[in-house]
Coordinates of C-alpha atoms in Angstrom, one line a residue:
M1 CA -6.4 -14.6 -7.5
E2 CA -6.0 -15.5 -11.3
K3 CA -9.5 -17.0 -11.2
Q4 CA -11.4 -14.7 -8.8
A5 CA -11.9 -11.0 -8.3
S6 CA -10.5 -10.8 -4.8
F7 CA -7.6 -8.5 -4.0
A8 CA -4.4 -10.3 -3.1
S9 CA -3.9 -8.1 -0.1
E10 CA -7.2 -9.3 1.4
L11 CA -6.5 -12.9 0.7
L12 CA -3.0 -12.8 2.2
R13 CA -4.5 -11.5 5.4
G14 CA -6.9 -14.4 5.6
Q15 CA -6.6 -18.2 5.8
L16 CA -3.9 -18.5 3.1
T17 CA -1.2 -17.4 5.5
H18 CA -2.9 -18.1 8.8
N19 CA -0.7 -21.0 9.7
L20 CA 2.6 -19.7 8.3
S21 CA 5.4 -18.4 10.5
L22 CA 6.0 -14.6 10.2
R23 CA 9.1 -15.3 8.0
D24 CA 7.2 -17.6 5.6
A25 CA 4.2 -15.2 5.5
A26 CA 6.5 -12.3 4.6
L27 CA 8.1 -14.4 1.8
C28 CA 4.6 -15.4 0.6
T29 CA 3.5 -11.8 0.5
E30 CA 6.6 -10.7 -1.4
L31 CA 6.2 -13.4 -4.0
V32 CA 2.5 -12.7 -4.6
M33 CA 2.6 -9.0 -4.5
G34 CA 5.9 -8.7 -6.4
S35 CA 4.7 -11.0 -9.2
L36 CA 1.5 -9.0 -9.5
R37 CA 3.3 -5.7 -9.6
W38 CA 5.7 -6.9 -12.4
Q39 CA 3.2 -9.2 -14.1
G40 CA 3.5 -7.5 -17.5
K41 CA 7.3 -7.7 -17.6
L42 CA 7.3 -11.3 -16.3
D43 CA 4.7 -12.3 -19.0
F44 CA 6.8 -10.6 -21.7
I45 CA 9.8 -12.6 -20.6
A46 CA 7.8 -15.8 -20.5
R47 CA 6.3 -15.2 -24.0
R48 CA 9.8 -14.7 -25.5
F49 CA 11.0 -18.0 -24.2
T50 CA 7.9 -20.0 -25.1
Q51 CA 7.6 -19.0 -28.8
G52 CA 4.1 -17.6 -28.5
G53 CA 2.6 -20.5 -26.6
W54 CA 1.9 -18.3 -23.5
L55 CA -1.9 -17.8 -24.1
K56 CA -2.5 -21.5 -24.4
F57 CA -1.1 -22.3 -20.9
D58 CA -3.3 -23.1 -18.0
A59 CA -3.5 -20.5 -15.2
E60 CA -1.4 -22.7 -12.9
V61 CA 1.4 -22.8 -15.4
R62 CA 1.4 -19.1 -16.0
I63 CA 1.4 -18.4 -12.2
A64 CA 4.3 -20.8 -11.7
L65 CA 6.3 -19.1 -14.4
R66 CA 5.7 -15.6 -13.1
L67 CA 6.7 -16.6 -9.6
G68 CA 9.8 -18.3 -10.8
I69 CA 10.9 -15.5 -13.0
Y70 CA 10.2 -12.9 -10.3
Q71 CA 12.4 -14.8 -7.9
L72 CA 15.2 -15.1 -10.4
L73 CA 15.1 -11.4 -11.2
N74 CA 14.3 -9.8 -7.9
L75 CA 15.1 -12.1 -4.9
T76 CA 18.8 -12.6 -4.9
R77 CA 18.7 -14.4 -1.5
V78 CA 16.8 -17.3 -3.2
P79 CA 19.3 -19.4 -5.2
A80 CA 18.4 -19.9 -8.9
H81 CA 18.2 -23.7 -8.6
A82 CA 15.8 -23.4 -5.7
A83 CA 13.5 -20.9 -7.6
I84 CA 13.5 -23.2 -10.6
G85 CA 13.0 -26.4 -8.6
E86 CA 10.2 -24.9 -6.5
S87 CA 8.4 -23.6 -9.6
V88 CA 8.6 -27.1 -11.2
E89 CA 7.2 -28.7 -8.1
L90 CA 4.4 -26.2 -8.0
V91 CA 3.0 -27.2 -11.4
K92 CA 3.4 -30.8 -10.4
R93 CA 1.4 -30.3 -7.3
A94 CA -1.2 -28.4 -9.3
G95 CA -1.7 -31.5 -11.4
K96 CA 0.0 -30.1 -14.5
T97 CA 3.0 -32.6 -14.6
S98 CA 3.1 -32.4 -18.4
A99 CA 4.2 -28.8 -18.1
A100 CA 7.0 -29.4 -15.7
G101 CA 9.7 -29.7 -18.4
L102 CA 8.6 -26.6 -20.2
V103 CA 8.6 -24.6 -16.9
N104 CA 12.2 -25.9 -16.2
A105 CA 13.4 -24.9 -19.6
V106 CA 11.9 -21.5 -19.6
L107 CA 13.2 -20.6 -16.2
R108 CA 16.7 -21.8 -17.1
K109 CA 16.7 -19.4 -20.0
A110 CA 15.2 -16.6 -17.8
S111 CA 17.9 -17.2 -15.2
A112 CA 20.5 -15.7 -17.6
L113 CA 18.7 -12.4 -17.2
A114 CA 19.7 -12.3 -13.6
H115 CA 23.4 -13.1 -14.3
G116 CA 24.6 -10.3 -16.5
S117 CA 22.5 -10.6 -19.7
N118 CA 20.9 -7.2 -20.6
F119 CA 17.2 -7.2 -20.5
A120 CA 17.3 -4.5 -23.2
N121 CA 18.4 -7.2 -25.7
L122 CA 14.9 -8.6 -25.5
R123 CA 13.4 -5.3 -26.9
P124 CA 11.4 -6.1 -30.1
V125 CA 12.5 -4.3 -33.2
G126 CA 10.3 -1.3 -34.2
I127 CA 8.5 -0.5 -31.0
S128 CA 8.5 3.0 -29.6
D129 CA 10.3 4.1 -26.4
L130 CA 6.9 4.4 -24.6
E131 CA 5.9 0.9 -25.7
W132 CA 9.1 -0.4 -24.3
K133 CA 8.6 1.5 -21.1
T134 CA 5.3 -0.2 -20.6
I135 CA 7.1 -3.5 -20.6
E136 CA 10.1 -2.4 -18.5
W137 CA 7.8 -0.8 -15.9
A138 CA 5.0 -3.5 -16.2
Y139 CA 2.0 -1.2 -17.0
P140 CA -0.8 -1.6 -19.5
D141 CA 0.1 0.6 -22.5
W142 CA -3.1 2.6 -22.3
L143 CA -2.6 3.5 -18.7
L144 CA 1.1 4.6 -19.0
A145 CA 0.2 6.5 -22.2
R146 CA -2.6 8.4 -20.4
W147 CA -0.2 9.3 -17.5
A148 CA 2.6 10.4 -20.0
A149 CA 0.2 12.6 -22.0
R150 CA -0.9 14.4 -18.9
L151 CA 2.3 14.5 -16.8
G152 CA 5.1 14.1 -19.3
I153 CA 7.2 11.0 -19.7
A154 CA 9.6 11.9 -16.8
Q155 CA 6.8 12.4 -14.2
A156 CA 4.9 9.4 -15.5
A157 CA 8.0 7.4 -15.0
L158 CA 8.3 8.6 -11.4
R159 CA 4.7 7.8 -10.8
A160 CA 5.0 4.3 -12.3
E161 CA 8.2 3.5 -10.4
S162 CA 6.7 4.8 -7.1
S163 CA 3.5 2.9 -7.6
N164 CA 5.5 -0.3 -8.1
Q165 CA 7.1 -0.1 -4.7
A166 CA 5.8 -1.9 -1.5
P167 CA 3.5 0.6 0.3
V168 CA 4.6 2.3 3.5
V169 CA 2.7 1.0 6.6
Y170 CA 1.1 3.7 8.7
V171 CA -0.9 3.3 12.0
R172 CA -3.1 5.5 14.1
G173 CA -4.6 5.1 17.5
N174 CA -8.2 3.9 17.9
Q175 CA -8.6 5.8 21.2
A176 CA -7.4 9.1 22.6
D177 CA -3.9 7.9 23.4
S178 CA -1.3 10.3 22.1
A179 CA 0.9 9.3 19.1
E180 CA 3.9 9.7 21.4
K181 CA 2.5 7.0 23.7
I182 CA 1.7 4.6 20.9
L183 CA 5.1 5.2 19.4
E184 CA 6.7 4.2 22.7
D185 CA 4.6 1.1 23.0
L186 CA 5.3 0.1 19.4
I187 CA 9.1 0.4 20.0
A188 CA 8.7 -1.6 23.2
A189 CA 7.1 -4.3 21.2
N190 CA 10.1 -4.4 18.9
V191 CA 8.5 -2.5 16.0
N192 CA 10.7 0.0 14.3
A193 CA 8.6 3.1 14.1
T194 CA 8.9 6.9 13.8
P195 CA 6.6 9.9 13.7
S196 CA 5.0 10.4 10.3
A197 CA 5.9 13.3 8.0
I198 CA 2.5 14.9 7.6
L199 CA 0.0 14.1 10.4
K200 CA 0.8 14.4 14.1
D201 CA -1.5 11.5 15.0
C202 CA 0.1 9.1 12.5
I203 CA 3.1 6.8 12.9
T204 CA 5.3 5.3 10.1
I205 CA 6.4 1.7 10.5
L206 CA 9.9 1.2 9.3
G207 CA 10.2 -2.5 10.2
G208 CA 8.7 -5.3 12.3
E209 CA 5.2 -6.9 12.3
V210 CA 2.5 -4.6 13.6
T211 CA -0.2 -7.2 13.4
A212 CA 1.7 -9.5 15.9
T213 CA 1.6 -6.8 18.7
G214 CA -0.8 -6.7 21.6
L215 CA -1.6 -3.1 20.6
Y216 CA -3.1 -4.4 17.4
H217 CA -4.9 -7.4 18.8
R218 CA -6.4 -5.3 21.6
G219 CA -7.7 -2.8 19.0
E220 CA -5.6 0.0 20.3
I221 CA -4.2 0.8 16.9
A222 CA -5.4 0.6 13.3
I223 CA -3.5 0.3 10.0
Q224 CA -4.5 3.1 7.7
D225 CA -2.6 5.0 5.0
Q226 CA -1.6 8.5 6.0
A227 CA -3.5 10.1 3.1
S228 CA -6.6 8.1 4.0
Q229 CA -6.4 9.6 7.5
L230 CA -6.5 13.1 6.1
I231 CA -9.8 12.7 4.4
P232 CA -12.1 12.8 7.5
L233 CA -10.2 15.8 8.8
L234 CA -11.3 17.9 5.8
L235 CA -15.0 17.6 6.8
D236 CA -14.5 19.6 10.1
V237 CA -16.8 17.2 12.0
R238 CA -17.6 18.5 15.5
P239 CA -19.2 16.9 18.5
G240 CA -22.9 16.5 18.0
H241 CA -22.8 16.5 14.3
R242 CA -25.0 14.2 12.3
V243 CA -22.7 12.5 9.7
L244 CA -23.2 10.3 6.8
D245 CA -20.5 8.2 5.3
L246 CA -22.2 7.2 2.0
C247 CA -19.8 4.6 0.8
A248 CA -18.4 3.5 4.2
A249 CA -16.9 0.0 4.0
P250 CA -14.4 -1.1 5.1
G251 CA -14.9 1.7 7.8
N252 CA -11.4 3.1 8.6
K253 CA -12.6 6.7 7.7
T254 CA -16.0 6.0 9.4
A255 CA -14.3 5.3 12.7
L256 CA -12.5 8.6 12.6
L257 CA -15.7 10.5 11.7
A258 CA -17.3 8.9 14.7
R259 CA -14.5 10.0 17.0
Y260 CA -14.7 13.6 15.8
A261 CA -18.5 13.6 16.1
G262 CA -18.4 12.3 19.7
A263 CA -20.1 9.1 18.6
S264 CA -17.3 6.6 19.6
G265 CA -16.6 4.9 22.9
N266 CA -19.5 5.2 25.4
S267 CA -20.6 8.7 24.1
T268 CA -23.9 9.2 22.3
Q269 CA -23.3 12.9 21.5
G270 CA -22.9 12.5 17.8
R271 CA -24.4 10.2 15.2
V272 CA -22.7 8.6 12.3
I273 CA -24.6 6.7 9.6
A274 CA -22.4 4.2 7.6
G275 CA -24.0 3.3 4.3
D276 CA -22.9 0.8 1.7
L277 CA -24.4 -1.1 -1.1
H278 CA -23.2 -4.5 0.0
H279 CA -24.4 -6.1 3.3
H280 CA -21.4 -8.3 3.7
R281 CA -19.0 -5.4 3.4
L282 CA -20.9 -3.5 6.1
R283 CA -21.2 -6.6 8.3
Y284 CA -17.4 -7.2 8.4
S285 CA -16.4 -3.5 8.5
M286 CA -15.8 -1.6 11.7
V287 CA -15.9 -5.0 13.7
P288 CA -15.2 -4.3 17.3
A289 CA -11.5 -5.0 17.8
M290 CA -11.3 -4.5 21.5
A291 CA -10.7 -8.1 22.5
S292 CA -9.9 -7.1 26.1
G293 CA -13.3 -5.6 26.6
G294 CA -12.4 -1.9 26.2
P295 CA -14.7 0.7 24.7
N296 CA -16.0 -0.2 21.2
P297 CA -15.1 2.5 18.7
A298 CA -18.0 1.4 16.5
A299 CA -20.7 1.4 19.2
N300 CA -22.6 4.4 18.0
I301 CA -22.2 4.0 14.3
H302 CA -25.4 2.9 12.6
R303 CA -24.9 0.7 9.5
V304 CA -27.5 0.9 6.7
V305 CA -27.5 -1.1 3.5
L306 CA -28.5 1.3 0.7
D307 CA -27.9 2.2 -3.0
G308 CA -26.3 5.6 -2.9
T309 CA -27.3 6.2 -6.6
Q310 CA -31.0 6.2 -5.7
P311 CA -32.8 8.8 -3.6
L312 CA -31.6 8.4 0.1
P313 CA -34.0 7.4 2.7
F314 CA -33.1 10.1 5.2
G315 CA -34.4 13.5 4.2
V316 CA -32.4 16.7 4.7
V317 CA -30.7 15.9 8.0
F318 CA -27.0 15.7 7.9
D319 CA -24.4 18.3 8.9
R320 CA -21.6 16.6 7.2
I321 CA -21.4 13.9 4.4
L322 CA -18.4 12.0 3.2
V323 CA -18.7 10.6 -0.4
D324 CA -15.6 8.3 -0.6
A325 CA -16.7 7.1 -4.0
P326 CA -15.9 3.8 -5.7
C327 CA -13.2 4.5 -8.3
S328 CA -10.6 3.1 -10.5
G329 CA -8.1 2.8 -7.6
T330 CA -5.1 3.9 -9.7
G331 CA -3.8 5.7 -6.6
T332 CA -3.6 2.4 -4.7
L333 CA -1.5 0.3 -7.1
R334 CA 1.1 -0.2 -4.4
R335 CA -1.5 -2.1 -2.3
N336 CA -3.6 -3.5 -5.1
P337 CA -1.3 -4.0 -8.1
E338 CA -3.8 -6.3 -9.8
I339 CA -5.9 -3.2 -10.6
K340 CA -3.4 -2.5 -13.4
W341 CA -4.4 -5.7 -15.2
R342 CA -8.1 -5.6 -14.5
L343 CA -9.0 -2.0 -15.2
Q344 CA -10.0 -1.1 -18.7
P345 CA -10.0 2.5 -20.1
E346 CA -13.7 2.5 -20.8
A347 CA -14.4 2.0 -17.1
I348 CA -13.1 5.4 -16.2
P349 CA -15.9 7.5 -17.8
Q350 CA -18.4 4.9 -16.5
L351 CA -17.1 5.4 -13.0
A352 CA -17.2 9.2 -13.4
A353 CA -20.9 9.0 -14.2
L354 CA -21.5 6.8 -11.1
Q355 CA -19.5 9.1 -8.9
F356 CA -21.4 12.2 -10.1
N357 CA -24.7 10.3 -9.3
L358 CA -23.5 9.5 -5.7
L359 CA -22.5 13.1 -5.1
D360 CA -25.8 14.4 -6.5
R361 CA -27.8 12.1 -4.2
A362 CA -25.7 12.9 -1.2
A363 CA -26.2 16.7 -1.8
A364 CA -30.0 16.2 -1.4
A365 CA -29.5 15.0 2.2
L366 CA -27.2 17.9 3.4
L367 CA -28.4 20.7 5.6
P368 CA -28.0 24.4 4.5
G369 CA -24.5 25.4 5.6
G370 CA -23.3 21.8 5.7
R371 CA -20.3 20.3 4.1
I372 CA -19.5 17.4 1.7
V373 CA -16.1 15.9 1.1
Y374 CA -15.9 14.1 -2.2
S375 CA -12.9 11.8 -2.4
T376 CA -11.4 9.0 -4.5
C377 CA -8.2 7.0 -4.5
S378 CA -7.7 7.7 -8.2
F379 CA -5.2 9.7 -10.2
E380 CA -7.6 10.1 -13.2
P381 CA -8.9 13.6 -13.7
E382 CA -12.3 12.5 -15.0
E383 CA -13.0 10.9 -11.6
N384 CA -11.7 13.9 -9.6
R385 CA -11.8 17.5 -10.8
G386 CA -14.1 16.4 -13.7
V387 CA -16.8 15.2 -11.3
V388 CA -16.5 18.2 -9.0
E389 CA -16.7 20.7 -11.8
A390 CA -19.7 19.0 -13.3
F391 CA -21.4 18.9 -9.9
L392 CA -20.7 22.6 -9.2
A393 CA -22.0 23.5 -12.7
S394 CA -25.3 21.9 -11.9
H395 CA -25.6 22.8 -8.2
S396 CA -25.4 26.6 -7.8
E397 CA -26.2 26.3 -4.1
F398 CA -22.7 24.7 -3.5
R399 CA -19.3 26.2 -3.6
L400 CA -15.8 24.8 -3.6
V401 CA -14.0 25.4 -0.3
R402 CA -10.4 25.6 -1.4
L403 CA -8.0 23.6 0.8
R404 CA -5.8 26.7 1.4
E405 CA -8.9 28.3 3.0
E406 CA -8.8 25.5 5.6
S407 CA -5.1 25.8 6.2
P408 CA -5.4 27.6 9.6
R409 CA -7.8 25.0 10.8
L410 CA -5.8 22.0 9.6
T411 CA -2.4 23.2 10.5
P412 CA -2.7 22.1 14.2
F413 CA -3.2 18.5 13.0
M414 CA -0.1 18.6 10.8
R415 CA 3.6 18.3 11.2
E416 CA 5.7 21.4 10.5
A417 CA 4.0 23.6 7.9
S418 CA 7.5 24.6 6.6
D419 CA 8.0 21.1 5.4
P420 CA 7.0 21.1 1.7
R421 CA 5.2 17.8 2.1
V422 CA 2.8 19.6 4.4
G423 CA 2.9 23.2 3.0
N424 CA 2.4 22.2 -0.6
L425 CA -0.7 20.1 0.4
L426 CA -2.4 22.9 2.3
A427 CA -1.7 25.5 -0.4
A428 CA -3.7 23.8 -3.1
D429 CA -7.4 24.0 -4.1
Y430 CA -7.9 20.2 -3.6
L431 CA -6.2 17.6 -1.6
E432 CA -4.0 15.5 -4.0
T433 CA -1.5 13.0 -2.7
S434 CA 0.7 10.5 -4.5
P435 CA 3.4 7.9 -3.7
E436 CA 6.1 9.8 -5.5
Q437 CA 5.4 13.1 -3.6
N438 CA 4.1 12.1 -0.2
A439 CA 5.0 8.4 0.2
T440 CA 1.3 7.8 0.5
D441 CA -1.6 6.3 -1.6
G442 CA -2.8 8.6 -4.3
F443 CA -5.9 10.4 -3.0
F444 CA -8.0 13.2 -4.3
A445 CA -10.5 15.1 -2.1
A446 CA -12.7 18.2 -2.6
L447 CA -14.5 20.1 0.1
L448 CA -17.9 21.4 -0.9
Q449 CA -20.2 23.7 1.2
R450 CA -23.9 24.3 0.8
S451 CA -25.1 27.9 1.0
G452 CA -26.7 28.9 4.3
T453 CA -25.6 29.5 7.9
E454 CA -22.7 27.2 8.6
V455 CA -23.4 24.3 10.8

């Protein structure tokens, strides 16, 4: 992951952990994701104990030090001697034997931090409170400063802390089975689960390994964040609708759109076009998961490789369009913590320009009276309200459908509206979720309608 652009969460679901026991795979995931979440803090400690030599180290040495320090500070069940010894062996196995002594020495110094020494004593003289917070919370200074300027330091702290936690696991059914039935089956499979707080058809996993169950292997359930499940609902897709998912891969939202349009299972009532720029992403998205030969939820989804920033090859034909745009991903740091260290501030206005272009192209393919949902998994206003406001300013034939206008339609899909986690969502102009308020990923969505007779 240090040398390639892959997300750790994707690699950990692949061959890297394929032959590990569930316990070892869980520990591997904890080490990898934890060291990525706290990378800035871990690097700071390593730099302090290496007298400035950090940048000269090979990637294998840096990774070993991060893993070792993370275990010493965060995994009390791992004895210090074991964490140090394993890290030393790691650099030896990586062919960096000359660095073994350095790794041993640095980790022995770092182990004192886990045994009563105050981390605050490492604070450099003269740095501001916000600069120190970027180290304590392990965030790039520009990103935390951006959040603090917009939210205030207290709310920024809450967002940073929440985004550093492991994500909640949510599942939904792939077929028409009720959430109650799926919940019963999960509990019978020794998975600790409970109804979710916002969506009736969503289940929260409290413990246990969902991917080891027959339900998962038969394709009866899918893992999808609760906020992500909300996005397709906003479109109000109905049986028979022609739907375009412009940036479809990996396809979780597409599958729900197909169900609502009547294009899943053996029905051909609706039609869903799943577009994406990358052939390989479309090829491996929405892969039929029904190993036992049940109905394929992707059977009537038509995949098209396209560049959504260019004129679309369809004409004005769609009743509903989802533009789930590529974005900075700052709302998904719990799942993809490496985004913190890859993202640069100049990328945000560049992404906003791309997002506007995608929305503009999509609008040209929407029928009069049709609806578009524009969504991101970003917290950044330039990518969210900024894009929507610019679009509306240049497209007088569209209006913003405020989320509260849709509350009567959406309420039957939701848990108790009296719960502020539900009521506050439905009372807003836009859909905006966050880990600190909803225990979900950070999503933004705007519902836009083209003038004309509603379809």
